[in-house]
GROMACS .gro file of N, CA and C in nm:
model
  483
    1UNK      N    1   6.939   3.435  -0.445
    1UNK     CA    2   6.898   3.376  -0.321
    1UNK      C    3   6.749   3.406  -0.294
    2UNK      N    4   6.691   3.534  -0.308
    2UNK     CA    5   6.568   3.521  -0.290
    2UNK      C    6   6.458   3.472  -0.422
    3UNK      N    7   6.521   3.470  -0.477
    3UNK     CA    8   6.440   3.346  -0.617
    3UNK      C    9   6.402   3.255  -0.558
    4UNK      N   10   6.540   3.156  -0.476
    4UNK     CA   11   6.537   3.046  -0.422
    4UNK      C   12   6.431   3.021  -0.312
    5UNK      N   13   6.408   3.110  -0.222
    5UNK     CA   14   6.304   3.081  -0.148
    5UNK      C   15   6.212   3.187  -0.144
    6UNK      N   16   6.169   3.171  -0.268
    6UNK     CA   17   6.039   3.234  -0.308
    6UNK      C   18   5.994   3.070  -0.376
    7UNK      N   19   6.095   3.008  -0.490
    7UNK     CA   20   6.062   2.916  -0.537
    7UNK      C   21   6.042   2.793  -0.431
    8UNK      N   22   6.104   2.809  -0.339
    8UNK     CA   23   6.093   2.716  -0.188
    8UNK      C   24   5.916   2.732  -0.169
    9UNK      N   25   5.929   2.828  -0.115
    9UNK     CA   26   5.793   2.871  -0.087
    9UNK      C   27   5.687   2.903  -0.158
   10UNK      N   28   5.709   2.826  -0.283
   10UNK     CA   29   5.600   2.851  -0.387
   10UNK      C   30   5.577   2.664  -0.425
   11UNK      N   31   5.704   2.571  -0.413
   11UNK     CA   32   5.683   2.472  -0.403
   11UNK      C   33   5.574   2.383  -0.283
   12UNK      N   34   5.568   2.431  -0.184
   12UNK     CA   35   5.558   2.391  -0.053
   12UNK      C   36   5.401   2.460  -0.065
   13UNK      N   37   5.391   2.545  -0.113
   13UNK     CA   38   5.220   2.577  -0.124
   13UNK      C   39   5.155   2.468  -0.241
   14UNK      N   40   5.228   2.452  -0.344
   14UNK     CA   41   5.202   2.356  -0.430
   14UNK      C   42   5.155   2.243  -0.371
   15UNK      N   43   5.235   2.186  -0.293
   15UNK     CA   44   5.233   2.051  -0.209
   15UNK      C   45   5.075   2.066  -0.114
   16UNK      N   46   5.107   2.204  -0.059
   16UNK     CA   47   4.968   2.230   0.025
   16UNK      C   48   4.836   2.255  -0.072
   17UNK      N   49   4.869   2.289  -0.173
   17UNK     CA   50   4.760   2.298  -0.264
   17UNK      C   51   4.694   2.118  -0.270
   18UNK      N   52   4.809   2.055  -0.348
   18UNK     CA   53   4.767   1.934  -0.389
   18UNK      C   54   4.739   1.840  -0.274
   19UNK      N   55   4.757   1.836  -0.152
   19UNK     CA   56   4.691   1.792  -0.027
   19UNK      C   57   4.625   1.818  -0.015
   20UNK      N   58   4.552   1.965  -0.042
   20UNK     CA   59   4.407   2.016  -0.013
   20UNK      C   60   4.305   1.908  -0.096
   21UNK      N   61   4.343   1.975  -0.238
   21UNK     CA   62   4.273   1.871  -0.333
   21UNK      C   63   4.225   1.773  -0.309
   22UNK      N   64   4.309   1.678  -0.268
   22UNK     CA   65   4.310   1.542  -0.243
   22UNK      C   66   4.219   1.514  -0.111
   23UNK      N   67   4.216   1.606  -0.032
   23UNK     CA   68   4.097   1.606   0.075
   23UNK      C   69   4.010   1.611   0.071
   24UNK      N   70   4.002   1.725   0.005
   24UNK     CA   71   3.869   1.783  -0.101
   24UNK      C   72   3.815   1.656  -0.170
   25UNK      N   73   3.846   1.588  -0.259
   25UNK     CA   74   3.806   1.471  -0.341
   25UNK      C   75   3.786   1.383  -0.240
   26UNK      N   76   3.861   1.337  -0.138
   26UNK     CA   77   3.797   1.244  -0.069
   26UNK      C   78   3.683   1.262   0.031
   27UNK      N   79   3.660   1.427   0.075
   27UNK     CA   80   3.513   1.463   0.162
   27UNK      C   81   3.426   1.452   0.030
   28UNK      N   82   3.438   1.489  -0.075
   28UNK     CA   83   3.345   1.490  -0.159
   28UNK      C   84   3.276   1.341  -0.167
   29UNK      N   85   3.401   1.259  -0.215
   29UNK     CA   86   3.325   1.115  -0.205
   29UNK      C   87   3.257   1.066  -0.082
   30UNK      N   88   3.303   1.080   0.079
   30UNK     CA   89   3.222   1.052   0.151
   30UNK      C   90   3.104   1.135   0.149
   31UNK      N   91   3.114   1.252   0.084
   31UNK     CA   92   2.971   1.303   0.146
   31UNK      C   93   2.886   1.249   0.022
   32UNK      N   94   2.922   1.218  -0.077
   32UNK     CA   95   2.825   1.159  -0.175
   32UNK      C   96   2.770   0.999  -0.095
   33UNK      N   97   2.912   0.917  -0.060
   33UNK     CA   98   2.841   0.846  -0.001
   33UNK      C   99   2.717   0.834   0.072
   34UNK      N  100   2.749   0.923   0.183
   34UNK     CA  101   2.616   0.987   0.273
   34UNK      C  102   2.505   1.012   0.210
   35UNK      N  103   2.504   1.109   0.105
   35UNK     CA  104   2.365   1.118   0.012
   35UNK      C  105   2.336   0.959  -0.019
   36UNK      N  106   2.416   0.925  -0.123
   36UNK     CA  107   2.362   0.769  -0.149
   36UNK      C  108   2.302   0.706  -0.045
   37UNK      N  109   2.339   0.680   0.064
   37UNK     CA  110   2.283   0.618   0.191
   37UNK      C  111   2.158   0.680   0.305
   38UNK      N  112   2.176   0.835   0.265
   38UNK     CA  113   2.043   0.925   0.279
   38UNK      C  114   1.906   0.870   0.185
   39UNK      N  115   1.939   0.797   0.034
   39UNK     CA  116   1.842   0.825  -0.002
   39UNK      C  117   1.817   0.710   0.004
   40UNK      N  118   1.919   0.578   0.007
   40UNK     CA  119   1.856   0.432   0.012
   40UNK      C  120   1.743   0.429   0.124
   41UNK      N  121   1.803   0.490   0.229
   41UNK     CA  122   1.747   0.478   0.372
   41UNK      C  123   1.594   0.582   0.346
   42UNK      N  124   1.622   0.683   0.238
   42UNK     CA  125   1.432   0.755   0.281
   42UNK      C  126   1.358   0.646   0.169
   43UNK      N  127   1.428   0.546   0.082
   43UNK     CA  128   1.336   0.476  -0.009
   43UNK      C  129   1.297   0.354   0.076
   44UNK      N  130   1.376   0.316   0.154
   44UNK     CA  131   1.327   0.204   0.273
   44UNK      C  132   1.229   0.252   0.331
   45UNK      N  133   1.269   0.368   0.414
   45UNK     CA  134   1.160   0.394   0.437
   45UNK      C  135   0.997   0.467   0.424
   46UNK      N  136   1.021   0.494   0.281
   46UNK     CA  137   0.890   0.485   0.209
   46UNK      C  138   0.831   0.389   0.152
   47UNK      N  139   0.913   0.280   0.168
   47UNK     CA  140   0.870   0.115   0.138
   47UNK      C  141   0.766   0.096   0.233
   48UNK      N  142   0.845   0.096   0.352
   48UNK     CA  143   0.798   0.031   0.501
   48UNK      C  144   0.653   0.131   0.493
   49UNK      N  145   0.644   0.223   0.505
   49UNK     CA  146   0.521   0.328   0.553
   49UNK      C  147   0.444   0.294   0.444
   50UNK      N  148   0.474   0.274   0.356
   50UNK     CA  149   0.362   0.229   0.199
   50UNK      C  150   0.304   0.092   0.216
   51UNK      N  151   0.381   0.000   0.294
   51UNK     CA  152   0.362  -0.152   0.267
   51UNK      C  153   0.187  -0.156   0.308
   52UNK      N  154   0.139  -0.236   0.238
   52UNK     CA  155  -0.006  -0.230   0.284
   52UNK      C  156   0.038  -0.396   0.349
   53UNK      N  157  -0.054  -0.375   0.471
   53UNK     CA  158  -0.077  -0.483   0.580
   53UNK      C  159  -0.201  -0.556   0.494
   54UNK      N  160  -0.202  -0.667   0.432
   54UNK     CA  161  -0.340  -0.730   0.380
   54UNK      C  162  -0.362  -0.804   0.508
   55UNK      N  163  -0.282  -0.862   0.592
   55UNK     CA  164  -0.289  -0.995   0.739
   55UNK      C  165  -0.397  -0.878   0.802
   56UNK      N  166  -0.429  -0.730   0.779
   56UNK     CA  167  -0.552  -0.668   0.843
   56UNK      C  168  -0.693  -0.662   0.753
   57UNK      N  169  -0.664  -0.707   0.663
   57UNK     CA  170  -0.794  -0.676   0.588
   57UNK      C  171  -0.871  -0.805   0.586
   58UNK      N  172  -0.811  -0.924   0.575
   58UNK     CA  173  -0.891  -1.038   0.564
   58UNK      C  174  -0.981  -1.075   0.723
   59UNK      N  175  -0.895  -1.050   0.802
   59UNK     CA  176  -1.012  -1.050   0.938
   59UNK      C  177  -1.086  -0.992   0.926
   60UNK      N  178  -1.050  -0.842   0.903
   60UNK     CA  179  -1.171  -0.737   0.884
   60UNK      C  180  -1.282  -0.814   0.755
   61UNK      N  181  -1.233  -0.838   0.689
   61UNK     CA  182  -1.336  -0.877   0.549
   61UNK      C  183  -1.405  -1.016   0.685
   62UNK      N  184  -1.357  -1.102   0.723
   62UNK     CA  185  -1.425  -1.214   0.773
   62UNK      C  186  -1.532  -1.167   0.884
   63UNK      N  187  -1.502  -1.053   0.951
   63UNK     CA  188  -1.559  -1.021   1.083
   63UNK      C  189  -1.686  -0.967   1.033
   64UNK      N  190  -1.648  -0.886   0.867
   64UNK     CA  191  -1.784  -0.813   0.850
   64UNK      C  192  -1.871  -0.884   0.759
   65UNK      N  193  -1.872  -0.994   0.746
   65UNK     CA  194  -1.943  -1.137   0.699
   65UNK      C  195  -2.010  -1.166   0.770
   66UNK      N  196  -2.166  -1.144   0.714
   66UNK     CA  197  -2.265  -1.144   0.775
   66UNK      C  198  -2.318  -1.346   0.768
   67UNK      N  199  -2.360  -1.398   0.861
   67UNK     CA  200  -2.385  -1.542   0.825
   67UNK      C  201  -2.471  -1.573   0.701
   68UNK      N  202  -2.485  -1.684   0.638
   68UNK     CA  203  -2.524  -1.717   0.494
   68UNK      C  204  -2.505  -1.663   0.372
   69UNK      N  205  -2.376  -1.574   0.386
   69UNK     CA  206  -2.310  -1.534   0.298
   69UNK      C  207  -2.160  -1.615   0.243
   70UNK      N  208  -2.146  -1.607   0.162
   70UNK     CA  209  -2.029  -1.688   0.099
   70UNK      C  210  -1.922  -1.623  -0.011
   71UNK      N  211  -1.826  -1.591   0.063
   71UNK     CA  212  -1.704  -1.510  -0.040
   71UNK      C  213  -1.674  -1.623  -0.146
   72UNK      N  214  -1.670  -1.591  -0.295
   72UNK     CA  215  -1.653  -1.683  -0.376
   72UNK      C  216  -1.552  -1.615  -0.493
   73UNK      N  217  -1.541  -1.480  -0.486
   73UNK     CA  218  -1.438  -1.360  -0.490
   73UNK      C  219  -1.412  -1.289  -0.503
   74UNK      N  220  -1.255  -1.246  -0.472
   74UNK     CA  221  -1.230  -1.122  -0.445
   74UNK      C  222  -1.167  -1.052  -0.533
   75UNK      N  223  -1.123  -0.955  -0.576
   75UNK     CA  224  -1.024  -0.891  -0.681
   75UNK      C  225  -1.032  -0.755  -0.616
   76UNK      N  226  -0.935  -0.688  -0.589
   76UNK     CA  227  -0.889  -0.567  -0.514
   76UNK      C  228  -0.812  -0.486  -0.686
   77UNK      N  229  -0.760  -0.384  -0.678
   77UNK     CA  230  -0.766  -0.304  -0.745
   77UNK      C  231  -0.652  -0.187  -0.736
   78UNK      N  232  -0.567  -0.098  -0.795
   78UNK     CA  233  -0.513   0.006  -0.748
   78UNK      C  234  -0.624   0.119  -0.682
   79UNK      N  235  -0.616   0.178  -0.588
   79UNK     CA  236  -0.664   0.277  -0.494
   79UNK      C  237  -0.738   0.198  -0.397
   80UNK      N  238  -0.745   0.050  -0.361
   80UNK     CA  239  -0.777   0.027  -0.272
   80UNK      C  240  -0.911  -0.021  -0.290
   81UNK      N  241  -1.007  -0.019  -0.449
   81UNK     CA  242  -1.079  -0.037  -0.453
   81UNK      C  243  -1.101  -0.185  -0.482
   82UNK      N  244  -1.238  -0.265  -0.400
   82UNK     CA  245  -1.245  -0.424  -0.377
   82UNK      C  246  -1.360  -0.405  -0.498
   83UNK      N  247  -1.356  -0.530  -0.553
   83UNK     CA  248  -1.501  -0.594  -0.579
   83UNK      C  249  -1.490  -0.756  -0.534
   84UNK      N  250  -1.621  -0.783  -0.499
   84UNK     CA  251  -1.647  -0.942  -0.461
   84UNK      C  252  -1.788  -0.985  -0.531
   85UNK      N  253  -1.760  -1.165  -0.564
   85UNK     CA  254  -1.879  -1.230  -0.619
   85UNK      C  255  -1.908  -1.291  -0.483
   86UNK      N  256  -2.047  -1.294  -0.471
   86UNK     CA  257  -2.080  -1.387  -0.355
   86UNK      C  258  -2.187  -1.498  -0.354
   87UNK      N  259  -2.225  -1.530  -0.287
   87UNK     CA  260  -2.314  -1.658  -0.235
   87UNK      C  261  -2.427  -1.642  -0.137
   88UNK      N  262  -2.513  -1.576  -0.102
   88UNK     CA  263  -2.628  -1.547   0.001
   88UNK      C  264  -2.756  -1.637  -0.018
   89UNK      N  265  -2.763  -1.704   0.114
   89UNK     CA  266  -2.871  -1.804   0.121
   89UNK      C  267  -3.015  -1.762   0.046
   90UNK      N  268  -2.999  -1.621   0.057
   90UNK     CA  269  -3.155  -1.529   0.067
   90UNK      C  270  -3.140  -1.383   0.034
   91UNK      N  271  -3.200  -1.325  -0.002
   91UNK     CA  272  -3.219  -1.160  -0.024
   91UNK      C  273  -3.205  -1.096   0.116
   92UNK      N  274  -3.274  -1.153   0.214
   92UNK     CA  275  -3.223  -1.100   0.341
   92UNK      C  276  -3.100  -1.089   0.366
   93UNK      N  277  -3.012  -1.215   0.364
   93UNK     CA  278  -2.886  -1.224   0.410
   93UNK      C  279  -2.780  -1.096   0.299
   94UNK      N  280  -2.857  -1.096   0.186
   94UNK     CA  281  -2.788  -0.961   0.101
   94UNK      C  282  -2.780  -0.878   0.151
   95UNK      N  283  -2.903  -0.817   0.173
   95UNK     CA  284  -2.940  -0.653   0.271
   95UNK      C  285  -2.849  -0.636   0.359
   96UNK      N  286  -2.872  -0.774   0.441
   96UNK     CA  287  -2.758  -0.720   0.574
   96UNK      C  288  -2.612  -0.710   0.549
   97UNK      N  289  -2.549  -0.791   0.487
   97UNK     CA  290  -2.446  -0.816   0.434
   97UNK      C  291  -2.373  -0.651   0.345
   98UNK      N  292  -2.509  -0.609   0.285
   98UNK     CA  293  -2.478  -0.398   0.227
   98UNK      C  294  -2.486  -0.341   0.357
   99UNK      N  295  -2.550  -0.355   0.407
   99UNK     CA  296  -2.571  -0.277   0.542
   99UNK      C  297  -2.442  -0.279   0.633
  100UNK      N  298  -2.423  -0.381   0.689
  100UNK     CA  299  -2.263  -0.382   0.785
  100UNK      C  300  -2.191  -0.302   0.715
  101UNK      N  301  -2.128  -0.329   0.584
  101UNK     CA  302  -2.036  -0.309   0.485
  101UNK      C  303  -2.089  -0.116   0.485
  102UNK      N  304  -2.180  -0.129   0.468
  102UNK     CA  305  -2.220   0.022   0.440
  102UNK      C  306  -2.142   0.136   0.569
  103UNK      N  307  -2.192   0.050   0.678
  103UNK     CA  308  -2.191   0.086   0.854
  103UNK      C  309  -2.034   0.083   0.903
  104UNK      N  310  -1.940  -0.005   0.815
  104UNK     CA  311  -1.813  -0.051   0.861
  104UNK      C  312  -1.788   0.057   0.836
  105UNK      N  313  -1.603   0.137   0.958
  105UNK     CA  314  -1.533   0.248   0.881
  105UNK      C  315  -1.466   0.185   0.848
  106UNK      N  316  -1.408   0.029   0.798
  106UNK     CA  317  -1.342  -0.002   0.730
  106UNK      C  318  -1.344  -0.018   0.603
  107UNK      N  319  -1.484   0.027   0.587
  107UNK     CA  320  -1.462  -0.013   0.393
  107UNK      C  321  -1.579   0.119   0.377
  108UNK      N  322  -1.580   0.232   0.253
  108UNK     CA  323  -1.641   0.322   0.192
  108UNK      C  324  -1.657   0.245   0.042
  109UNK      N  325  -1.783   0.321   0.007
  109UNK     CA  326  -1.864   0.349  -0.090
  109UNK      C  327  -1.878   0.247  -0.148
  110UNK      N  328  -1.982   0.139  -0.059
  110UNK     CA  329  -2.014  -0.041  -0.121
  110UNK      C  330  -2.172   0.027  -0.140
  111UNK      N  331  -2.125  -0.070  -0.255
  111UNK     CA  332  -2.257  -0.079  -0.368
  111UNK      C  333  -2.260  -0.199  -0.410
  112UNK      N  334  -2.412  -0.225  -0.420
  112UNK     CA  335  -2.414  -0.346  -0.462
  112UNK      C  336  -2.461  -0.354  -0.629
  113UNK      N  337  -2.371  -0.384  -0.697
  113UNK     CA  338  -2.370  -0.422  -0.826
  113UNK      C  339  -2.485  -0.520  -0.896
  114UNK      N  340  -2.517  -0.599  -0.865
  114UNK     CA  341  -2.581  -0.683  -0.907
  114UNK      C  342  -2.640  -0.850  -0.871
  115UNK      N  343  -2.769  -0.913  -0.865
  115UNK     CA  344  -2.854  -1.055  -0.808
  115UNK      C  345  -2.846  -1.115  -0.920
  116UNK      N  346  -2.785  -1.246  -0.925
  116UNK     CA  347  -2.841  -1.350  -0.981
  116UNK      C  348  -2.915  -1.464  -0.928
  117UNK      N  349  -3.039  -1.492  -0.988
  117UNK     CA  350  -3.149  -1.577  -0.876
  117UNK      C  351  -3.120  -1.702  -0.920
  118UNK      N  352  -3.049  -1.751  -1.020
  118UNK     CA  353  -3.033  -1.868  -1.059
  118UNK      C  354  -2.865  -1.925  -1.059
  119UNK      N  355  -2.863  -2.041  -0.942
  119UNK     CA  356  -2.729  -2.063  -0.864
  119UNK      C  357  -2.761  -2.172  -0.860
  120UNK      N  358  -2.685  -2.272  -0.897
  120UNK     CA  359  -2.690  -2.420  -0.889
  120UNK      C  360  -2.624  -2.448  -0.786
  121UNK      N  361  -2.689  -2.595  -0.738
  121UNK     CA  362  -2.677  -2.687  -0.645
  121UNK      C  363  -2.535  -2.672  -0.647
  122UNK      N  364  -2.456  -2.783  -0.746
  122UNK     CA  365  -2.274  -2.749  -0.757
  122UNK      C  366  -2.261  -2.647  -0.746
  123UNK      N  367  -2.242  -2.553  -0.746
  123UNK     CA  368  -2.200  -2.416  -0.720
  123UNK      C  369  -2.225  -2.371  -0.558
  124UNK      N  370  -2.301  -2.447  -0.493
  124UNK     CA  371  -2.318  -2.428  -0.313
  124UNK      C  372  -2.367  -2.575  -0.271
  125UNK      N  373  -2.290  -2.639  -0.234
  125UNK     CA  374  -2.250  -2.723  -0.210
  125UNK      C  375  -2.292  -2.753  -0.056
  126UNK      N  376  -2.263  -2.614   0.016
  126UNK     CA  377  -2.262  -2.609   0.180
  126UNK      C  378  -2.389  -2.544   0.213
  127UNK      N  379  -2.504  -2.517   0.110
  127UNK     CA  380  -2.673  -2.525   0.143
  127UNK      C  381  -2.719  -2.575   0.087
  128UNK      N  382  -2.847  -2.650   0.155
  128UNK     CA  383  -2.934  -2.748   0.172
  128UNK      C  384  -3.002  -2.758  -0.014
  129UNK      N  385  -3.008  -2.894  -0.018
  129UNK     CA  386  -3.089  -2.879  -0.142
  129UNK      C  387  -3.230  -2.826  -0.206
  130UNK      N  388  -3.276  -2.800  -0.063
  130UNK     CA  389  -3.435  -2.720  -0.037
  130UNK      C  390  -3.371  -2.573  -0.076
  131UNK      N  391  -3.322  -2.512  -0.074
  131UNK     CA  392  -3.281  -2.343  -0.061
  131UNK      C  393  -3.244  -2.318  -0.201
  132UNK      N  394  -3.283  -2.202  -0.203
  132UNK     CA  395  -3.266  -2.115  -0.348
  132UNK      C  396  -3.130  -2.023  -0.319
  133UNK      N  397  -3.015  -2.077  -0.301
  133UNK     CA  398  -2.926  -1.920  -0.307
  133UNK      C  399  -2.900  -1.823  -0.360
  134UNK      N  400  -2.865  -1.721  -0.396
  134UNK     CA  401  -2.854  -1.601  -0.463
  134UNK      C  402  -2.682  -1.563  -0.509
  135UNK      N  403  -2.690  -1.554  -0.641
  135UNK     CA  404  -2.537  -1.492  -0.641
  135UNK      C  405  -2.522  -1.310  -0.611
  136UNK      N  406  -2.466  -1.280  -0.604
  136UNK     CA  407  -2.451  -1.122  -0.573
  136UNK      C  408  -2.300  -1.082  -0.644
  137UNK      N  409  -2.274  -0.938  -0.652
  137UNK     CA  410  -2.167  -0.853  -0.650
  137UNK      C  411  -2.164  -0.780  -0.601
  138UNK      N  412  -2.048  -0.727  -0.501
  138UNK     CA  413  -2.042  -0.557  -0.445
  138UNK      C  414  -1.918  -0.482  -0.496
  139UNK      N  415  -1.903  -0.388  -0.492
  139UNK     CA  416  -1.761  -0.327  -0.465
  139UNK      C  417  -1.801  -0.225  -0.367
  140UNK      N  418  -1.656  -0.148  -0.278
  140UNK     CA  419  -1.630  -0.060  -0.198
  140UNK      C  420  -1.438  -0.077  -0.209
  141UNK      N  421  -1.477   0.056  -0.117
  141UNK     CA  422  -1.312   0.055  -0.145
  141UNK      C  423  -1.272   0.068   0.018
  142UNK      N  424  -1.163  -0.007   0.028
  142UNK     CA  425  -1.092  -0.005   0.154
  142UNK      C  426  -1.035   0.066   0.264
  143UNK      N  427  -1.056   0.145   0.355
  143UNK     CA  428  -1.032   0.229   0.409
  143UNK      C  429  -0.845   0.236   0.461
  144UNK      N  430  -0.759   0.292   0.349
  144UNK     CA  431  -0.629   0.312   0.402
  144UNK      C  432  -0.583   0.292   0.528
  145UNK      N  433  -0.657   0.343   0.637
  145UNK     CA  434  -0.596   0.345   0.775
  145UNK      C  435  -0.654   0.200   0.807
  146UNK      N  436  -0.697   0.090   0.772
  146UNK     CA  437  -0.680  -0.047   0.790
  146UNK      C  438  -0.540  -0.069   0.737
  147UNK      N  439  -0.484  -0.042   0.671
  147UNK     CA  440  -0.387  -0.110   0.585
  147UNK      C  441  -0.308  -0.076   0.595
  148UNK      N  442  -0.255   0.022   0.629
  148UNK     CA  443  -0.136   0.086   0.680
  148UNK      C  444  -0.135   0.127   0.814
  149UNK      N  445   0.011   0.077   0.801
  149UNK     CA  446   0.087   0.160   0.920
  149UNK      C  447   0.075   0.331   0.966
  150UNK      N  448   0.118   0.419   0.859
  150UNK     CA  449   0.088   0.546   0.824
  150UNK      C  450   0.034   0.537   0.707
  151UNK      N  451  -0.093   0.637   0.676
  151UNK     CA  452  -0.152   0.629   0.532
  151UNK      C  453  -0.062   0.735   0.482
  152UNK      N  454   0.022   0.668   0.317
  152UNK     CA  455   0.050   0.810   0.251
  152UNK      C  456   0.022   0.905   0.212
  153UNK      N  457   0.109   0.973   0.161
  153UNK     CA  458   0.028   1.108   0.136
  153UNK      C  459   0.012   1.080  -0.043
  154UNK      N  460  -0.081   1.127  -0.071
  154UNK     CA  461  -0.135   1.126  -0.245
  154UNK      C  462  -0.032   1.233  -0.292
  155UNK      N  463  -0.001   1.191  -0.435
  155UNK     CA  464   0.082   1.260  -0.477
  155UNK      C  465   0.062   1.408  -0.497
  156UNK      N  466  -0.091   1.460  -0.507
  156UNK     CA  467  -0.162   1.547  -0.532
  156UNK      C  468  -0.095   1.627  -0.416
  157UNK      N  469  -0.100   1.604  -0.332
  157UNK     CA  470  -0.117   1.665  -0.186
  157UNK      C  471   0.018   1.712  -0.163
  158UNK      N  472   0.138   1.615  -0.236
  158UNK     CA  473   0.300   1.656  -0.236
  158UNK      C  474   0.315   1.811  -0.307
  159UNK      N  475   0.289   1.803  -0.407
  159UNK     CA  476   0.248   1.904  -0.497
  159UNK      C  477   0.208   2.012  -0.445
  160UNK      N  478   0.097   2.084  -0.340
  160UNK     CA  479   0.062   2.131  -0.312
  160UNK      C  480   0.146   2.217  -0.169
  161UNK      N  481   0.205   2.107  -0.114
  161UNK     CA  482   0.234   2.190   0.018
  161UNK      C  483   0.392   2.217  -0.062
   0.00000   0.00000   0.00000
């Protein structure tokens, strides 16, 4: 008789064992769920905080367009760095055109690359056939906090703290 309910009571922990288990396996899977959905949700939102806003840079690029200048183009770059070919009526309209750009906090370290004095008629179309235009090049690089929402952090900087 006491075999019997020892074996009673050795069954019945069994049962409580294998219910545990089975709980166990199913918090496990929700909490993995949760991770999975922890991390979709921090990659969203390192999407969103990364997305660069360009609908801010082209005003900015238009606003700091000095008159008789002519964007003819653009090519942007990883780190934010621009170069542009351009169109300037005159050597004056160059100067000023480095100068704003120089003066903007929206754009660092413009340099002007290089004048070509010989620009055909077809090629400017929208000055006078009396005028000599000038081709030009600059680059600078774009100031992050135009472009973002939050500027990220450089990977360098993860590393460190």
């Amino acid at each position: 008789r006491g075999n019997k309910v020892y074996k009673d009571a050795n069954q019945k922990l069994s049962i409580e064992i294998t219910k545990a288990k089975k709980r166990s396996d199913e918090l496990k899977a929700e909490a993995s769920s949760y991770t999975d959905l922890a991390q979709r949700l921090g990659e969203v939102k390192k999407l969103l905080s990364e997305h660069i806003y360009w609908s801010r840079f082209l005003p900015s690029l238009e606003k700091h367009t000095v008159s008789n200048v002519y964007f003819i183009s653009l090519d942007i770059q990883e780190g934010l760095h621009a170069n542009v070919r351009d169109i300037a009526k005159n050597l004056r309209a160059i100067a000023e055109q480095l100068v704003v750009f120089q003066e903007s906090d929206d754009y660092q370290d413009t340099t002007l690359q290089n004048i070509a004095f010989k620009v055909t008629q077809k090629e400017t179309p929208e000055l006078g056939e009396d005028e000599k235009p000038l081709r030009f090049s600059m680059s600078f690089s774009v100031n992050p906090e135009m472009l973002y929402d939050t500027v990220p952090e450089e990977e360098d900087s993860k590393d460190k703290k």
